Amino acid sequence: MTRSADDPFVSAVKPLVDAMGAEMLPADEAGPDDVVLSWEGVEVVAVRLPQLADSLDHILAALERKRGKPLAELDRKAKQEVVRTLEARGAFSVRHGVETVAGALGVSRFTVYNYLNREKDV
C-alpha cells in the first residue's frame, strides 16, 4: 500500500527528509540502501539519503537561507559561528569538508582550521 504526499505521516516526516537533503519515494521503489519507514505495520515511504558531500552542500545552502545572505558576506564572528555549527554536524568528517566550507565562507583553509582550533582553546 503506497500512501500519497498528503498523507499525515508523509507530511510529518517531510521537513526532516528535506532538512537532510534526502528524497522520498514510494516504499515499493526502495533500493537496498534506502530507508523504508513503516507506520502501524505498513511500509509507508522510502527515504533515499544523499551522499555525504551532497549533504554538506545542502547544509551550507540551508545556512545561507537561514542567514539571508551568502556565507562569504558574513562578518568574522558569524563565520566562526557557522564553523561551530558545521563542526557539530560532522561537516569536517567529509572528504574535502574544510575546503568546501572555506570556499563557501570566502576564507582560506588555514582560516577554517584557526576557527576550529580557537573553539578547542576556549
CSV table of C-alpha atoms in Angstrom, one decimal:
chain,number,residue,atom,x,y,z
A,1,MET,CA,0.0,0.0,0.0
A,2,THR,CA,1.6,3.3,-1.1
A,3,ARG,CA,0.4,6.5,0.6
A,4,SER,CA,0.2,9.8,-1.1
A,5,ALA,CA,2.1,13.0,-0.4
A,6,ASP,CA,-0.8,14.5,1.5
A,7,ASP,CA,-0.8,11.5,3.9
A,8,PRO,CA,-0.3,12.8,7.5
A,9,PHE,CA,2.7,10.5,8.2
A,10,VAL,CA,4.4,11.6,5.0
A,11,SER,CA,3.6,15.2,5.7
A,12,ALA,CA,5.1,14.8,9.2
A,13,VAL,CA,8.4,13.3,8.1
A,14,LYS,CA,8.8,15.6,5.0
A,15,PRO,CA,10.5,18.5,6.9
A,16,LEU,CA,13.1,16.1,8.3
A,17,VAL,CA,13.7,14.5,5.0
A,18,ASP,CA,14.1,17.9,3.3
A,19,ALA,CA,16.4,19.1,6.1
A,20,MET,CA,18.7,16.1,5.4
A,21,GLY,CA,18.7,16.8,1.7
A,22,ALA,CA,17.1,13.3,1.2
A,23,GLU,CA,14.4,12.2,-1.2
A,24,MET,CA,11.1,10.4,-0.6
A,25,LEU,CA,9.8,7.8,-2.9
A,26,PRO,CA,7.2,5.1,-2.8
A,27,ALA,CA,8.1,2.3,-0.4
A,28,ASP,CA,7.8,-0.3,-3.1
A,29,GLU,CA,10.5,1.5,-5.1
A,30,ALA,CA,13.1,1.4,-2.3
A,31,GLY,CA,16.6,0.3,-3.2
A,32,PRO,CA,18.9,-1.7,-1.0
A,33,ASP,CA,20.5,1.5,0.5
A,34,ASP,CA,17.2,3.3,1.1
A,35,VAL,CA,15.5,3.5,4.5
A,36,VAL,CA,11.9,2.3,4.5
A,37,LEU,CA,9.6,4.0,7.1
A,38,SER,CA,6.7,2.0,8.4
A,39,TRP,CA,3.7,3.1,10.4
A,40,GLU,CA,1.4,0.7,12.2
A,41,GLY,CA,3.0,-2.3,10.4
A,42,VAL,CA,2.6,-0.7,6.9
A,43,GLU,CA,5.5,0.4,4.8
A,44,VAL,CA,4.7,4.0,4.1
A,45,VAL,CA,7.5,5.7,2.3
A,46,ALA,CA,11.2,5.1,1.4
A,47,VAL,CA,13.9,7.7,2.1
A,48,ARG,CA,16.9,7.9,-0.2
A,49,LEU,CA,19.7,9.5,1.7
A,50,PRO,CA,22.1,11.9,0.0
A,51,GLN,CA,25.8,11.2,-0.4
A,52,LEU,CA,27.8,12.9,2.4
A,53,ALA,CA,29.3,15.5,0.1
A,54,ASP,CA,25.8,16.4,-1.2
A,55,SER,CA,24.7,16.7,2.4
A,56,LEU,CA,27.4,19.3,3.1
A,57,ASP,CA,26.3,21.4,0.2
A,58,HIS,CA,22.7,21.1,1.3
A,59,ILE,CA,23.7,22.2,4.9
A,60,LEU,CA,25.6,25.2,3.5
A,61,ALA,CA,22.7,26.2,1.4
A,62,ALA,CA,20.3,25.9,4.3
A,63,LEU,CA,22.7,28.1,6.5
A,64,GLU,CA,22.7,30.7,3.7
A,65,ARG,CA,18.9,30.7,3.6
A,66,LYS,CA,18.7,31.0,7.4
A,67,ARG,CA,21.1,33.9,7.5
A,68,GLY,CA,19.6,35.6,4.5
A,69,LYS,CA,22.8,36.2,2.5
A,70,PRO,CA,25.8,34.4,1.1
A,71,LEU,CA,28.1,33.0,3.9
A,72,ALA,CA,31.0,34.8,2.4
A,73,GLU,CA,29.3,38.1,3.2
A,74,LEU,CA,29.1,37.3,7.0
A,75,ASP,CA,31.4,39.0,9.4
A,76,ARG,CA,34.2,37.1,11.2
A,77,LYS,CA,32.2,36.3,14.3
A,78,ALA,CA,29.2,35.0,12.2
A,79,LYS,CA,31.6,32.8,10.2
A,80,GLN,CA,33.0,31.4,13.4
A,81,GLU,CA,29.5,30.5,14.5
A,82,VAL,CA,28.9,28.8,11.1
A,83,VAL,CA,32.1,26.8,11.6
A,84,ARG,CA,31.0,25.7,15.1
A,85,THR,CA,27.6,24.7,13.7
A,86,LEU,CA,29.2,22.7,10.9
A,87,GLU,CA,31.6,21.0,13.2
A,88,ALA,CA,28.8,19.9,15.5
A,89,ARG,CA,27.0,18.5,12.4
A,90,GLY,CA,30.1,16.5,11.3
A,91,ALA,CA,30.9,18.6,8.2
A,92,PHE,CA,34.6,18.2,8.7
A,93,SER,CA,34.5,14.4,8.6
A,94,VAL,CA,33.5,14.6,4.9
A,95,ARG,CA,36.3,14.4,2.5
A,96,HIS,CA,37.3,17.9,1.4
A,97,GLY,CA,35.0,19.3,4.0
A,98,VAL,CA,37.4,22.0,5.1
A,99,GLU,CA,38.0,23.1,1.5
A,100,THR,CA,34.3,23.1,0.7
A,101,VAL,CA,33.5,25.2,3.8
A,102,ALA,CA,36.4,27.6,3.2
A,103,GLY,CA,35.1,28.2,-0.3
A,104,ALA,CA,31.6,28.9,0.9
A,105,LEU,CA,32.8,31.3,3.6
A,106,GLY,CA,35.3,33.0,1.2
A,107,VAL,CA,38.2,32.3,3.5
A,108,SER,CA,41.3,30.1,3.3
A,109,ARG,CA,41.6,26.6,4.7
A,110,PHE,CA,44.0,27.9,7.2
A,111,THR,CA,41.3,30.3,8.5
A,112,VAL,CA,38.8,27.5,8.9
A,113,TYR,CA,41.4,25.5,10.8
A,114,ASN,CA,42.1,28.6,13.0
A,115,TYR,CA,38.3,28.8,13.7
A,116,LEU,CA,38.2,25.2,14.7
A,117,ASN,CA,41.3,25.4,16.9
A,118,ARG,CA,40.0,28.6,18.5
A,119,GLU,CA,36.9,26.7,19.7
A,120,LYS,CA,39.1,24.0,21.3
A,121,ASP,CA,41.1,26.6,23.2
A,122,VAL,CA,38.0,28.3,24.7
